[in-house]
XYZ file of C-alpha atoms in Angstrom:
560
model
C 27.996 8.392 34.098
C 25.337 9.405 36.572
C 21.582 9.793 36.088
C 19.966 13.209 36.261
C 16.532 13.838 37.774
C 14.507 16.116 35.507
C 11.410 17.844 36.877
C 8.302 17.535 34.708
C 4.536 17.877 34.751
C 1.914 15.425 33.488
C 0.283 15.541 30.067
C -3.373 14.636 29.765
C -4.453 11.729 27.598
C -1.446 9.410 27.770
C -3.731 6.393 28.061
C -2.539 3.451 25.934
C -5.209 2.166 23.567
C -5.688 -1.209 21.884
C -2.026 -1.270 20.850
C -0.174 1.335 22.886
C -0.111 5.121 22.849
C -0.692 6.598 19.398
C -0.637 10.302 18.729
C 0.543 12.748 16.096
C 4.333 13.111 15.869
C 4.034 16.727 16.975
C 2.423 15.552 20.219
C 5.354 13.245 20.993
C 7.767 16.085 20.153
C 6.425 18.286 22.951
C 8.917 18.927 25.764
C 9.101 15.872 28.067
C 6.072 14.174 26.443
C 7.961 11.107 25.241
C 10.205 11.114 28.313
C 7.181 11.128 30.627
C 5.602 8.165 28.901
C 8.808 6.098 28.733
C 9.427 6.752 32.435
C 5.856 5.640 33.197
C 6.353 2.448 31.167
C 9.519 1.599 33.094
C 7.799 2.454 36.358
C 4.959 0.051 35.564
C 7.170 -2.848 34.423
C 6.721 -5.903 36.602
C 9.131 -6.991 37.980
C 10.759 -3.576 38.367
C 12.876 -2.165 35.588
C 16.031 -2.531 37.677
C 18.037 -5.498 36.419
C 15.686 -6.150 33.500
C 16.396 -6.929 29.851
C 14.259 -5.082 27.327
C 13.945 -5.339 23.545
C 13.653 -2.053 21.631
C 12.774 -1.492 17.973
C 10.211 -0.087 15.611
C 8.962 0.350 12.085
C 11.411 3.093 11.115
C 8.807 5.824 10.846
C 9.609 9.487 11.528
C 10.746 10.080 15.151
C 11.782 6.439 15.703
C 15.501 7.232 15.944
C 14.895 10.038 18.433
C 12.628 7.829 20.536
C 15.218 5.009 20.628
C 17.763 7.532 21.926
C 15.369 8.677 24.666
C 14.595 5.085 25.669
C 18.291 4.176 25.907
C 19.067 7.159 28.147
C 16.041 6.708 30.412
C 16.492 2.914 30.627
C 20.104 3.412 31.694
C 19.023 5.838 34.411
C 16.359 3.447 35.720
C 18.723 0.534 36.307
C 17.816 -1.560 33.265
C 20.605 -4.120 32.884
C 20.463 -4.704 29.120
C 18.771 -3.454 25.981
C 18.506 -5.528 22.801
C 18.051 -3.007 19.990
C 17.314 -3.668 16.326
C 19.904 -2.466 13.813
C 19.157 1.209 13.096
C 16.158 0.818 15.403
C 14.405 -1.472 12.908
C 12.399 -4.419 14.261
C 9.035 -5.607 13.012
C 6.398 -6.101 15.688
C 6.412 -9.909 15.122
C 10.227 -9.872 15.407
C 10.046 -8.047 18.749
C 7.735 -10.766 20.064
C 10.050 -13.453 18.699
C 13.137 -11.899 20.302
C 11.481 -11.312 23.696
C 10.524 -14.980 23.832
C 13.813 -16.340 22.477
C 16.033 -14.425 24.885
C 13.556 -14.502 27.802
C 13.551 -10.731 28.070
C 11.472 -8.892 30.651
C 9.567 -7.218 27.831
C 9.922 -4.891 24.875
C 9.174 -1.370 23.741
C 7.793 -1.229 20.207
C 7.901 2.081 18.348
C 5.095 2.074 15.821
C 1.717 3.450 14.902
C 1.156 0.289 12.854
C -0.940 1.011 9.748
C -1.242 4.756 10.410
C 0.594 7.165 8.048
C 4.131 8.294 8.899
C 6.106 11.517 8.596
C 6.523 14.770 10.559
C 2.843 15.654 10.125
C 1.526 12.128 10.735
C 1.539 9.577 13.541
C 3.852 7.883 16.011
C 3.282 5.301 18.732
C 4.865 3.505 21.675
C 3.699 0.082 22.832
C 4.919 -2.123 25.673
C 5.013 -5.906 25.264
C 5.354 -8.215 28.251
C 7.527 -11.275 28.865
C 5.301 -13.588 26.812
C 6.018 -11.386 23.792
C 2.483 -10.036 23.540
C 0.914 -6.607 24.025
C 0.596 -5.550 27.637
C -2.718 -6.507 29.279
C -4.992 -3.823 30.666
C -3.584 -4.273 34.176
C -0.215 -3.037 32.869
C -1.528 -0.328 30.535
C -3.748 0.970 33.355
C -0.698 1.114 35.635
C 1.225 3.044 32.971
C -1.655 5.489 32.573
C -1.946 6.085 36.317
C 1.756 6.958 36.484
C 1.431 9.417 33.571
C -1.248 11.314 35.515
C 0.958 11.986 38.532
C 4.511 12.042 37.143
C 6.649 14.857 38.537
C 10.123 13.801 37.362
C 11.980 11.338 35.184
C 15.467 9.874 35.386
C 17.815 10.155 32.406
C 21.519 9.855 31.519
C 21.689 12.798 29.087
C 25.328 12.366 27.997
C 25.069 8.650 27.132
C 25.761 8.234 23.424
C 25.104 4.892 21.755
C 25.320 4.175 18.026
C 22.678 1.822 16.634
C 24.123 1.966 13.115
C 26.178 -1.218 13.486
C 25.597 -4.560 15.195
C 27.501 -5.500 18.294
C 27.840 -5.030 22.049
C 28.399 -1.716 23.814
C 28.973 -1.316 27.538
C 28.514 1.726 29.748
C 29.088 2.378 33.448
C 26.070 4.061 35.011
C 26.153 4.760 38.753
C 28.944 2.204 39.042
C 26.909 -0.565 37.372
C 27.308 -2.058 33.921
C 24.665 -1.138 31.357
C 24.758 -3.270 28.200
C 23.338 -2.511 24.765
C 23.343 -5.185 22.090
C 22.470 -4.010 18.598
C 21.299 -7.042 16.634
C 20.563 -7.951 13.032
C 16.893 -7.074 12.566
C 16.041 -10.224 10.590
C 18.258 -13.111 11.795
C 16.263 -14.354 14.814
C 12.934 -14.045 13.017
C 14.264 -15.903 9.968
C 15.507 -18.728 12.190
C 12.022 -19.023 13.712
C 10.321 -19.103 10.294
C 12.688 -21.862 9.154
C 11.689 -23.906 12.195
C 7.988 -23.556 11.296
C 7.851 -23.948 7.506
C 9.383 -26.235 4.910
C 11.382 -23.674 2.941
C 12.398 -26.299 0.373
C 8.839 -27.024 -0.751
C 7.997 -23.299 -0.895
C 11.182 -22.646 -2.883
C 10.234 -25.357 -5.392
C 6.803 -23.774 -5.780
C 8.281 -20.336 -6.479
C 11.049 -21.574 -8.778
C 8.953 -24.210 -10.545
C 9.724 -27.927 -10.752
C 8.505 -31.208 -12.304
C 7.262 -29.452 -15.416
C 5.393 -26.898 -13.278
C 5.883 -23.266 -14.171
C 7.315 -20.926 -11.524
C 4.703 -19.572 -9.126
C 4.934 -15.823 -9.632
C 4.546 -13.735 -6.477
C 4.567 -9.988 -5.883
C 5.284 -8.770 -2.347
C 4.683 -5.141 -1.330
C 6.292 -3.889 1.895
C 4.667 -0.454 1.434
C 7.994 1.142 2.472
C 7.469 -0.211 5.978
C 9.536 -2.338 8.308
C 9.135 -5.628 6.407
C 11.443 -4.570 3.566
C 14.601 -6.208 5.017
C 12.602 -9.300 6.013
C 11.065 -9.651 2.546
C 14.428 -9.320 0.809
C 16.056 -11.899 3.068
C 13.196 -14.429 3.167
C 11.452 -14.227 -0.195
C 14.319 -13.120 -2.428
C 17.457 -14.629 -0.866
C 16.055 -17.732 0.867
C 13.095 -18.637 -1.355
C 14.725 -17.432 -4.585
C 11.931 -15.238 -5.927
C 13.177 -12.768 -8.574
C 14.406 -9.533 -6.995
C 11.841 -7.419 -8.860
C 9.043 -9.458 -7.247
C 9.502 -7.424 -4.068
C 8.492 -3.762 -4.190
C 8.682 -0.813 -1.784
C 11.246 -2.691 0.318
C 13.202 0.258 1.735
C 11.804 1.412 5.099
C 11.162 5.155 4.828
C 10.335 7.573 7.631
C 7.209 8.718 5.784
C 6.585 5.396 3.972
C 7.212 7.279 0.733
C 3.822 8.938 1.063
C 2.086 5.544 1.102
C -0.574 4.911 3.731
C 0.878 1.590 5.000
C -2.427 -0.191 5.524
C -2.692 -3.386 3.426
C -6.197 -3.159 2.043
C -7.771 -2.721 -1.387
C -7.860 1.063 -1.027
C -4.371 1.890 0.212
C -2.464 -0.951 -1.514
C -3.887 0.127 -4.886
C -0.489 -0.230 -6.596
C -0.318 -3.908 -5.738
C -3.957 -4.423 -6.709
C -3.359 -2.808 -10.107
C -0.311 -4.997 -10.772
C -2.221 -8.155 -9.847
C -5.156 -7.203 -12.054
C -2.925 -7.481 -15.113
C -2.735 -11.245 -14.579
C 1.041 -11.746 -14.491
C 1.210 -12.793 -10.852
C -0.244 -15.851 -9.106
C -0.217 -14.324 -5.622
C 0.161 -10.831 -4.246
C 0.724 -9.801 -0.658
C 1.111 -6.521 1.209
C 2.111 -5.695 4.779
C 1.491 -2.709 7.019
C 4.045 -0.360 8.559
C 5.163 -2.622 11.411
C 4.687 -5.950 9.630
C 1.931 -7.582 11.659
C -0.890 -7.248 9.089
C -1.227 -8.871 5.680
C -3.413 -8.826 2.602
C -3.526 -11.815 0.230
C -4.553 -11.551 -3.421
C -4.853 -14.292 -6.013
C -4.454 -14.070 -9.777
C -6.089 -11.005 -11.347
C -6.375 -9.469 -7.852
C -8.796 -12.094 -6.522
C -9.281 -10.791 -2.979
C -9.040 -13.036 0.072
C -11.075 -11.564 2.900
C -9.087 -11.888 6.152
C -11.954 -13.822 7.768
C -11.814 -16.345 4.915
C -8.010 -16.420 5.022
C -8.136 -17.470 8.667
C -10.651 -20.234 7.899
C -8.672 -21.595 4.929
C -5.467 -21.769 6.971
C -7.332 -23.420 9.862
C -8.550 -26.129 7.485
C -5.065 -26.722 6.025
C -2.680 -26.564 8.969
C -1.413 -30.059 8.201
C 0.514 -28.424 5.332
C 2.786 -26.706 7.886
C 5.446 -28.803 9.707
C 5.116 -26.768 12.934
C 1.562 -28.017 13.462
C 2.455 -31.595 12.558
C 4.923 -31.523 15.447
C 2.951 -29.470 17.978
C -0.587 -30.504 17.106
C -3.596 -28.260 16.644
C -5.262 -26.870 19.742
C -8.089 -24.360 19.490
C -8.970 -21.507 17.147
C -10.011 -17.949 17.934
C -11.195 -14.776 16.239
C -12.037 -11.271 17.317
C -15.749 -10.630 17.770
C -16.201 -8.520 14.588
C -14.372 -11.104 12.452
C -16.505 -13.285 10.185
C -17.456 -16.675 11.618
C -16.034 -18.787 8.772
C -13.372 -20.248 11.081
C -16.102 -21.375 13.505
C -17.305 -23.869 10.887
C -13.800 -25.287 10.482
C -13.451 -25.618 14.248
C -16.732 -27.528 14.405
C -15.623 -29.916 11.650
C -12.275 -30.559 13.362
C -13.752 -30.795 16.854
C -11.618 -27.943 18.192
C -12.418 -25.174 20.668
C -13.360 -21.817 19.157
C -13.040 -18.549 21.095
C -14.591 -15.166 20.326
C -12.594 -12.345 21.931
C -12.535 -8.529 21.879
C -10.437 -6.741 19.282
C -6.794 -6.597 20.380
C -4.151 -9.301 20.090
C -3.500 -9.334 23.838
C -6.745 -11.263 24.311
C -5.341 -14.208 22.346
C -2.168 -14.361 24.462
C -3.738 -15.843 27.592
C -5.349 -18.619 25.556
C -2.045 -19.410 23.841
C -0.099 -19.406 27.106
C -2.667 -21.808 28.548
C -2.188 -24.202 25.609
C -5.721 -23.787 24.264
C -5.082 -21.840 21.070
C -3.029 -22.563 17.923
C -4.388 -20.186 15.267
C -6.253 -16.907 15.467
C -7.098 -13.821 13.477
C -8.799 -10.475 13.185
C -10.759 -9.127 10.237
C -8.399 -6.125 10.224
C -5.885 -8.149 8.170
C -4.246 -9.807 11.174
C -3.451 -13.535 11.247
C -1.105 -15.490 13.490
C -0.385 -18.571 15.547
C 1.120 -19.491 18.886
C 4.698 -19.266 17.524
C 4.720 -15.709 18.940
C 2.198 -13.478 20.706
C 1.533 -10.974 17.927
C -0.180 -11.189 14.575
C 2.382 -11.837 11.879
C 2.110 -10.734 8.265
C 5.068 -12.606 6.795
C 4.081 -15.777 8.679
C 0.621 -15.575 7.063
C 2.062 -15.357 3.539
C 4.436 -18.259 4.211
C 1.454 -20.229 5.539
C -0.507 -19.552 2.340
C 2.490 -20.531 0.189
C 2.744 -23.771 2.187
C -0.902 -24.570 1.436
C -0.453 -23.685 -2.236
C 2.694 -25.818 -2.505
C 1.023 -28.830 -0.894
C -2.290 -28.663 -2.756
C -1.009 -27.581 -6.163
C -4.104 -25.414 -6.555
C -4.519 -21.706 -7.217
C -5.502 -19.165 -4.577
C -8.980 -18.778 -6.083
C -9.555 -22.530 -6.405
C -8.596 -23.123 -2.780
C -11.077 -20.518 -1.582
C -13.976 -21.499 -3.838
C -13.527 -25.154 -2.859
C -13.589 -24.054 0.776
C -16.943 -22.311 0.210
C -18.313 -25.383 -1.576
C -17.449 -27.411 1.521
C -18.377 -25.049 4.361
C -20.633 -22.477 2.765
C -19.734 -18.813 2.644
C -19.780 -16.172 5.334
C -20.183 -13.004 3.290
C -18.358 -10.261 5.166
C -17.530 -6.585 4.725
C -16.253 -3.697 6.811
C -16.934 0.012 6.302
C -14.460 2.421 7.930
C -15.439 6.026 8.595
C -12.112 7.583 9.566
C -11.438 10.854 11.428
C -15.025 11.473 12.494
C -15.682 14.016 15.231
C -15.516 12.235 18.575
C -18.612 13.713 20.200
C -21.199 12.772 17.545
C -19.496 9.379 17.165
C -19.997 8.684 20.865
C -23.581 9.928 20.600
C -24.190 7.527 17.715
C -22.984 4.579 19.776
C -25.034 5.591 22.801
C -28.198 6.141 20.756
C -27.742 2.865 18.880
C -27.241 0.848 22.061
C -30.404 2.265 23.619
C -32.380 1.566 20.454
C -31.298 -2.041 19.833
C -31.407 -3.153 23.472
C -34.978 -1.914 23.891
C -37.121 -5.082 24.261
C -39.785 -3.593 21.976
C -37.539 -3.932 18.901
C -37.458 -7.732 19.071
C -39.301 -9.277 16.114
C -39.419 -5.994 14.188
C -38.981 -6.333 10.413
C -36.510 -4.242 8.446
C -36.926 -4.248 4.668
C -34.556 -3.219 1.894
C -35.587 -4.150 -1.639
C -36.564 -7.826 -1.615
C -34.635 -8.575 1.594
C -36.471 -8.781 4.913
C -34.514 -8.904 8.179
C -36.305 -9.861 11.392
C -34.632 -8.468 14.528
C -33.585 -11.206 16.966
C -31.264 -9.789 19.652
C -28.505 -7.274 20.370
C -25.869 -6.472 22.975
C -22.700 -4.519 23.678
C -20.111 -7.296 23.525
C -18.638 -8.341 26.856
C -15.852 -10.886 27.324
C -14.884 -12.925 30.362
C -11.378 -14.304 29.885
C -11.608 -18.074 30.486
C -8.046 -18.123 31.842
C -7.766 -15.206 34.291
C -11.525 -14.453 34.559
C -10.971 -10.745 33.801
C -13.993 -9.022 32.235
C -13.813 -6.612 29.297
C -16.949 -4.611 28.554
C -18.399 -2.402 25.806
C -16.444 -3.926 22.930
C -18.911 -3.256 20.142
C -22.652 -3.259 19.547
C -23.840 -6.513 17.935
C -27.192 -6.772 16.178
C -28.358 -10.256 15.149
C -31.273 -11.115 12.856
C -33.363 -14.295 12.668
C -31.604 -15.582 9.520
C -28.173 -15.387 11.208
C -27.180 -12.142 9.520
C -25.571 -9.594 11.804
C -23.987 -6.182 11.860
C -21.599 -4.682 14.387
C -20.633 -1.105 15.218
C -17.536 -0.212 17.199
C -15.207 2.717 17.682
C -11.627 1.836 16.807
C -8.825 2.338 19.316
C -6.008 2.540 16.746
C -6.372 6.094 15.472
C -4.312 9.016 16.740
C -7.048 11.642 16.605
C -10.802 11.918 16.260
C -12.790 8.714 15.987
C -12.944 5.888 13.483
C -16.350 4.234 13.274
C -16.285 0.698 11.937
C -19.380 -1.028 10.589
C -19.156 -4.790 10.037
C -21.794 -6.774 8.149
C -22.007 -10.548 7.768
C -24.431 -13.112 6.367
C -24.114 -16.848 5.721
C -25.000 -18.850 2.622
C -24.844 -22.687 2.748
C -22.728 -24.653 0.216
C -25.712 -25.397 -2.012
C -26.739 -21.749 -2.221
C -25.279 -18.648 -3.886
C -21.641 -18.625 -2.780
C -20.017 -16.784 -5.697
C -21.725 -13.400 -5.571
C -19.732 -10.213 -5.049
C -19.666 -9.583 -1.294
C -20.612 -5.910 -1.641
C -23.675 -6.822 -3.712
C -24.711 -9.617 -1.355
C -24.355 -7.470 1.748
C -25.623 -4.108 0.471
C -29.185 -4.596 1.828
C -27.818 -5.445 5.286
C -25.432 -2.465 5.224
C -28.265 -0.111 4.268
C -30.397 -1.435 7.139
C -27.455 -0.907 9.523
C -27.035 2.682 8.326
C -30.770 3.279 8.717
C -30.929 1.912 12.262
C -27.748 3.688 13.396
C -28.519 7.033 11.714
C -24.819 7.246 10.876
C -25.297 9.846 8.159
C -27.352 12.059 10.455
C -24.843 11.833 13.328
C -21.613 12.181 11.352
C -22.573 13.868 8.087
C -20.619 11.141 6.284
C -22.413 9.792 3.228
C -19.697 7.287 2.290
C -16.961 5.355 4.094
C -13.249 6.131 3.845
C -12.397 2.489 3.194
C -14.478 -0.561 2.274
C -13.017 -4.005 2.901
């Protein structure tokens, strides 16, 4: 077969965001839109696409199969030597990272819009991961974007037909050279990695019950996303949980109408089941499997910032860290600072980075980071270069198996030791972009004006004295690259803070995120409801930002 050169014209706005290019499905279905972007990705791959090995897979959402077909045909035309494709196009984002690293691939193309809804009227996304298994750095995404602005043609082998419905090797001759496609079991490599990290025997004993201990009853919700096959293989077959303890485990193109975002709002089915008291632990994952939510008995909620801190303080329960040691810890800037206190106790480095998993990758590659997390339900370690939902649940089960305590007891004991960083996030989704940008600009001017320092803000009996503010800027300690304007931070004299940032993970409009955090020492009030404790600070943040006036929104879409 021979490649064909197809003439095309650029589309505006093909700039990859925090995690790739995310748009509505109908945008990707426009003539040559997907082809243009895939050609730009291959054009930006370093070293060149010719002779490379790429991993391809996604979360199974609507348009995934069509996109895999496009990628295969364009990769063949651009001299790619081999593609490793997940069975039926299914690969979780953590699995893609695992496979890139295991087989030393040049990189991978991940087809997902993560936690965004799926279906013909919803969202799709394409993300490129580099040879370390992590999301492409800005140098690569900028190169991709530049190519999308000037593209005039793409190369494709239109008559190449490859089935991804069964595993095995397929070979094609393209321009006299061999082009290889290997369709692999979606779960096998990832399962092997998990078995090398965790003690499956001790987790299995916890779940099944032993030594007069009752079985530990778990409920795992895949939200009809990509983790379904992984959950069935790992939790049901390997760890012997009852089969009905895994729900929504069939990946569906529209996620069965579920919004696959594992939080208290969208995972309401899981929350309701946990509230009834039958289960000891509940967990949910997002569409592509990199996010997680952990619940204890009666739906006791584990804030992701607290989850990161608890795991950091209990890594000795996981064999991987016994062998490899514990290096540093890191969190995204908006994430609660609970893990900072654990790092201080253990004498480990702590890094505060912008939102986006790619910022953790450099630190991991340099051997300075073992565990990291984001408040947006992302937790992971240096076993791969993506956040990893199933890994996080296995980590929690390891802690539970080793301590013999309940989820709630582990967390309350943690607060009694370290104090509590009360934390909440308000999401205002699908706001108009222009007033959202105006809000951010107005807020930055207001809080960086020197005259505001020392000003008192009062709500009820709470008084907050303004200390300082900035628009977060990060200098990477490894490559010295600088990332600016990552969120407006406002800090008060008592250590309380709030943060505003515009999210880069939506497909349209703007999502405004408001984060609020305050600290209470161990001897103080550590058991109050977070929303009650933080309401005065949230109201002050809304007053200072004039969010209601700018957006017309009187309540958030989601509260975490």
